[in-house]
Every structure is written in structure tokens, then in C-alpha cells.
Amino acid sequence: MPGKLYAYQQAQGSFVAVVEVQDDAYAEYLRLTGLTEEEITAEFPDGGYEDAVTNAAIVYEDARADAVVAQSIAQESLTVLTGGAELSGGALAELSRLLGL
């Protein structure tokens, strides 16, 4: 059981970290697409705005794909931990609390 708890804890921690990367990437994409013409000129005086937006979109999509994989791994580790039994919201919250998640 300790090994399963540890695997779940690590998978959940990884999932949280990957979601943070995804959220940061999306925030950067939104920031870039929300720039005014004046801000674009100031930030990209030599051009390259379109490339920056394209790259930000790619980074976000990659991060989103990573988050989907990490979520699947975290869910699988929970399934292994519980032997396939579903935990109530309260039980899951208590497990997360006990594991420092």
C-alpha cells in the first residue's frame, strides 16, 4: 500500500505541475493575442509578432497534450490505489490532504 500511495502522490504532483505549465502557456498566448497595435509595435519593433503567436499556440497545445497524459496517469494511479473503487468527494479530499496535495 505505501508504494501505491507514493505512486499516486507523485502522479498527482506531476499532474498539478503540468497543468501549471499549461495555464502559463495559455496565459502567454492570450497575452500575445490581446496586444494592441501599439503594444505589438513596442514589443516586436523588428517584426515577428505572428511567429510569436504561432509559437505560443504550439507551446500551449503541447502543454495541453501533456496535461491530458498526466491526468490519465494520475487517474490510473488512483484506480490502482483504490482497486477500482470510486472514492467520494470527501474521501478523495481527505486523501489529498493526508498526502499534502
JSON list of C-alpha atoms in Angstrom, two decimals:
[
{"chain": "A", "resi": 1, "resn": "MET", "atom": "CA", "xyz": [0.00, 0.00, 0.00]},
{"chain": "A", "resi": 2, "resn": "PRO", "atom": "CA", "xyz": [2.77, 2.57, 0.73]},
{"chain": "A", "resi": 3, "resn": "GLY", "atom": "CA", "xyz": [4.11, 2.11, -2.79]},
{"chain": "A", "resi": 4, "resn": "LYS", "atom": "CA", "xyz": [0.68, 2.71, -4.30]},
{"chain": "A", "resi": 5, "resn": "LEU", "atom": "CA", "xyz": [0.20, 5.79, -2.13]},
{"chain": "A", "resi": 6, "resn": "TYR", "atom": "CA", "xyz": [3.58, 7.12, -3.20]},
{"chain": "A", "resi": 7, "resn": "ALA", "atom": "CA", "xyz": [2.85, 6.45, -6.88]},
{"chain": "A", "resi": 8, "resn": "TYR", "atom": "CA", "xyz": [-0.48, 8.28, -6.58]},
{"chain": "A", "resi": 9, "resn": "GLN", "atom": "CA", "xyz": [1.14, 11.19, -4.74]},
{"chain": "A", "resi": 10, "resn": "GLN", "atom": "CA", "xyz": [3.83, 11.52, -7.40]},
{"chain": "A", "resi": 11, "resn": "ALA", "atom": "CA", "xyz": [1.34, 11.25, -10.27]},
{"chain": "A", "resi": 12, "resn": "GLN", "atom": "CA", "xyz": [-0.92, 13.89, -8.73]},
{"chain": "A", "resi": 13, "resn": "GLY", "atom": "CA", "xyz": [2.04, 16.18, -8.11]},
{"chain": "A", "resi": 14, "resn": "SER", "atom": "CA", "xyz": [3.16, 15.79, -11.71]},
{"chain": "A", "resi": 15, "resn": "PHE", "atom": "CA", "xyz": [-0.34, 16.47, -12.95]},
{"chain": "A", "resi": 16, "resn": "VAL", "atom": "CA", "xyz": [-0.56, 19.69, -10.94]},
{"chain": "A", "resi": 17, "resn": "ALA", "atom": "CA", "xyz": [2.83, 20.82, -12.25]},
{"chain": "A", "resi": 18, "resn": "VAL", "atom": "CA", "xyz": [1.91, 20.07, -15.85]},
{"chain": "A", "resi": 19, "resn": "VAL", "atom": "CA", "xyz": [-1.39, 21.94, -15.51]},
{"chain": "A", "resi": 20, "resn": "GLU", "atom": "CA", "xyz": [0.53, 24.96, -14.21]},
{"chain": "A", "resi": 21, "resn": "VAL", "atom": "CA", "xyz": [2.74, 24.85, -17.31]},
{"chain": "A", "resi": 22, "resn": "GLN", "atom": "CA", "xyz": [-0.37, 24.56, -19.48]},
{"chain": "A", "resi": 23, "resn": "ASP", "atom": "CA", "xyz": [-2.01, 27.51, -17.74]},
{"chain": "A", "resi": 24, "resn": "ASP", "atom": "CA", "xyz": [1.12, 29.65, -18.11]},
{"chain": "A", "resi": 25, "resn": "ALA", "atom": "CA", "xyz": [1.35, 28.78, -21.80]},
{"chain": "A", "resi": 26, "resn": "TYR", "atom": "CA", "xyz": [-2.30, 29.68, -22.34]},
{"chain": "A", "resi": 27, "resn": "ALA", "atom": "CA", "xyz": [-1.86, 32.95, -20.44]},
{"chain": "A", "resi": 28, "resn": "GLU", "atom": "CA", "xyz": [1.05, 33.87, -22.71]},
{"chain": "A", "resi": 29, "resn": "TYR", "atom": "CA", "xyz": [-0.99, 33.03, -25.80]},
{"chain": "A", "resi": 30, "resn": "LEU", "atom": "CA", "xyz": [-3.86, 35.18, -24.53]},
{"chain": "A", "resi": 31, "resn": "ARG", "atom": "CA", "xyz": [-1.48, 37.99, -23.66]},
{"chain": "A", "resi": 32, "resn": "LEU", "atom": "CA", "xyz": [0.01, 38.00, -27.14]},
{"chain": "A", "resi": 33, "resn": "THR", "atom": "CA", "xyz": [-3.33, 37.81, -28.93]},
{"chain": "A", "resi": 34, "resn": "GLY", "atom": "CA", "xyz": [-4.66, 40.61, -26.74]},
{"chain": "A", "resi": 35, "resn": "LEU", "atom": "CA", "xyz": [-1.93, 43.11, -27.58]},
{"chain": "A", "resi": 36, "resn": "THR", "atom": "CA", "xyz": [-2.95, 46.36, -29.22]},
{"chain": "A", "resi": 37, "resn": "GLU", "atom": "CA", "xyz": [-1.23, 47.53, -32.38]},
{"chain": "A", "resi": 38, "resn": "GLU", "atom": "CA", "xyz": [0.83, 49.94, -30.30]},
{"chain": "A", "resi": 39, "resn": "GLU", "atom": "CA", "xyz": [1.89, 47.18, -27.90]},
{"chain": "A", "resi": 40, "resn": "ILE", "atom": "CA", "xyz": [2.80, 44.91, -30.81]},
{"chain": "A", "resi": 41, "resn": "THR", "atom": "CA", "xyz": [4.96, 47.61, -32.32]},
{"chain": "A", "resi": 42, "resn": "ALA", "atom": "CA", "xyz": [6.65, 48.26, -28.97]},
{"chain": "A", "resi": 43, "resn": "GLU", "atom": "CA", "xyz": [7.27, 44.60, -28.15]},
{"chain": "A", "resi": 44, "resn": "PHE", "atom": "CA", "xyz": [8.16, 43.49, -31.68]},
{"chain": "A", "resi": 45, "resn": "PRO", "atom": "CA", "xyz": [9.82, 46.52, -33.29]},
{"chain": "A", "resi": 46, "resn": "ASP", "atom": "CA", "xyz": [11.62, 44.32, -35.83]},
{"chain": "A", "resi": 47, "resn": "GLY", "atom": "CA", "xyz": [8.57, 42.16, -36.60]},
{"chain": "A", "resi": 48, "resn": "GLY", "atom": "CA", "xyz": [7.99, 38.59, -35.55]},
{"chain": "A", "resi": 49, "resn": "TYR", "atom": "CA", "xyz": [4.63, 39.05, -33.83]},
{"chain": "A", "resi": 50, "resn": "GLU", "atom": "CA", "xyz": [2.86, 36.45, -35.98]},
{"chain": "A", "resi": 51, "resn": "ASP", "atom": "CA", "xyz": [5.64, 33.93, -35.32]},
{"chain": "A", "resi": 52, "resn": "ALA", "atom": "CA", "xyz": [5.43, 34.63, -31.58]},
{"chain": "A", "resi": 53, "resn": "VAL", "atom": "CA", "xyz": [1.67, 34.00, -31.61]},
{"chain": "A", "resi": 54, "resn": "THR", "atom": "CA", "xyz": [2.11, 30.81, -33.63]},
{"chain": "A", "resi": 55, "resn": "ASN", "atom": "CA", "xyz": [4.84, 29.57, -31.29]},
{"chain": "A", "resi": 56, "resn": "ALA", "atom": "CA", "xyz": [2.74, 30.42, -28.23]},
{"chain": "A", "resi": 57, "resn": "ALA", "atom": "CA", "xyz": [-0.15, 28.43, -29.70]},
{"chain": "A", "resi": 58, "resn": "ILE", "atom": "CA", "xyz": [2.12, 25.45, -30.35]},
{"chain": "A", "resi": 59, "resn": "VAL", "atom": "CA", "xyz": [3.57, 25.61, -26.84]},
{"chain": "A", "resi": 60, "resn": "TYR", "atom": "CA", "xyz": [0.04, 25.73, -25.40]},
{"chain": "A", "resi": 61, "resn": "GLU", "atom": "CA", "xyz": [-1.18, 22.79, -27.49]},
{"chain": "A", "resi": 62, "resn": "ASP", "atom": "CA", "xyz": [1.86, 20.74, -26.48]},
{"chain": "A", "resi": 63, "resn": "ALA", "atom": "CA", "xyz": [1.31, 21.61, -22.82]},
{"chain": "A", "resi": 64, "resn": "ARG", "atom": "CA", "xyz": [-2.37, 20.73, -23.13]},
{"chain": "A", "resi": 65, "resn": "ALA", "atom": "CA", "xyz": [-1.49, 17.33, -24.59]},
{"chain": "A", "resi": 66, "resn": "ASP", "atom": "CA", "xyz": [0.98, 16.76, -21.75]},
{"chain": "A", "resi": 67, "resn": "ALA", "atom": "CA", "xyz": [-1.74, 17.66, -19.24]},
{"chain": "A", "resi": 68, "resn": "VAL", "atom": "CA", "xyz": [-4.13, 15.12, -20.77]},
{"chain": "A", "resi": 69, "resn": "VAL", "atom": "CA", "xyz": [-1.47, 12.41, -20.47]},
{"chain": "A", "resi": 70, "resn": "ALA", "atom": "CA", "xyz": [-0.61, 13.43, -16.89]},
{"chain": "A", "resi": 71, "resn": "GLN", "atom": "CA", "xyz": [-4.30, 13.40, -15.95]},
{"chain": "A", "resi": 72, "resn": "SER", "atom": "CA", "xyz": [-4.66, 9.89, -17.36]},
{"chain": "A", "resi": 73, "resn": "ILE", "atom": "CA", "xyz": [-1.63, 8.69, -15.41]},
{"chain": "A", "resi": 74, "resn": "ALA", "atom": "CA", "xyz": [-2.92, 10.29, -12.21]},
{"chain": "A", "resi": 75, "resn": "GLN", "atom": "CA", "xyz": [-6.34, 8.70, -12.70]},
{"chain": "A", "resi": 76, "resn": "GLU", "atom": "CA", "xyz": [-4.79, 5.30, -13.36]},
{"chain": "A", "resi": 77, "resn": "SER", "atom": "CA", "xyz": [-2.67, 5.57, -10.21]},
{"chain": "A", "resi": 78, "resn": "LEU", "atom": "CA", "xyz": [-5.83, 6.34, -8.22]},
{"chain": "A", "resi": 79, "resn": "THR", "atom": "CA", "xyz": [-7.56, 3.33, -9.76]},
{"chain": "A", "resi": 80, "resn": "VAL", "atom": "CA", "xyz": [-4.62, 1.12, -8.78]},
{"chain": "A", "resi": 81, "resn": "LEU", "atom": "CA", "xyz": [-4.58, 2.61, -5.28]},
{"chain": "A", "resi": 82, "resn": "THR", "atom": "CA", "xyz": [-8.28, 2.03, -4.67]},
{"chain": "A", "resi": 83, "resn": "GLY", "atom": "CA", "xyz": [-8.52, -1.26, -6.52]},
{"chain": "A", "resi": 84, "resn": "GLY", "atom": "CA", "xyz": [-11.02, 0.36, -8.86]},
{"chain": "A", "resi": 85, "resn": "ALA", "atom": "CA", "xyz": [-13.37, 1.54, -6.13]},
{"chain": "A", "resi": 86, "resn": "GLU", "atom": "CA", "xyz": [-14.68, 5.08, -6.51]},
{"chain": "A", "resi": 87, "resn": "LEU", "atom": "CA", "xyz": [-13.96, 7.47, -3.67]},
{"chain": "A", "resi": 88, "resn": "SER", "atom": "CA", "xyz": [-16.48, 10.04, -2.55]},
{"chain": "A", "resi": 89, "resn": "GLY", "atom": "CA", "xyz": [-15.53, 13.67, -2.91]},
{"chain": "A", "resi": 90, "resn": "GLY", "atom": "CA", "xyz": [-14.92, 13.87, 0.82]},
{"chain": "A", "resi": 91, "resn": "ALA", "atom": "CA", "xyz": [-12.74, 10.76, 0.86]},
{"chain": "A", "resi": 92, "resn": "LEU", "atom": "CA", "xyz": [-10.71, 12.00, -2.09]},
{"chain": "A", "resi": 93, "resn": "ALA", "atom": "CA", "xyz": [-10.28, 15.40, -0.43]},
{"chain": "A", "resi": 94, "resn": "GLU", "atom": "CA", "xyz": [-9.10, 13.72, 2.78]},
{"chain": "A", "resi": 95, "resn": "LEU", "atom": "CA", "xyz": [-6.65, 11.52, 0.86]},
{"chain": "A", "resi": 96, "resn": "SER", "atom": "CA", "xyz": [-5.29, 14.61, -0.88]},
{"chain": "A", "resi": 97, "resn": "ARG", "atom": "CA", "xyz": [-4.97, 16.40, 2.45]},
{"chain": "A", "resi": 98, "resn": "LEU", "atom": "CA", "xyz": [-3.14, 13.50, 4.07]},
{"chain": "A", "resi": 99, "resn": "LEU", "atom": "CA", "xyz": [-0.72, 13.28, 1.15]},
{"chain": "A", "resi": 100, "resn": "GLY", "atom": "CA", "xyz": [-0.14, 17.03, 1.07]},
{"chain": "A", "resi": 101, "resn": "LEU", "atom": "CA", "xyz": [-1.71, 17.50, -2.32]}
]
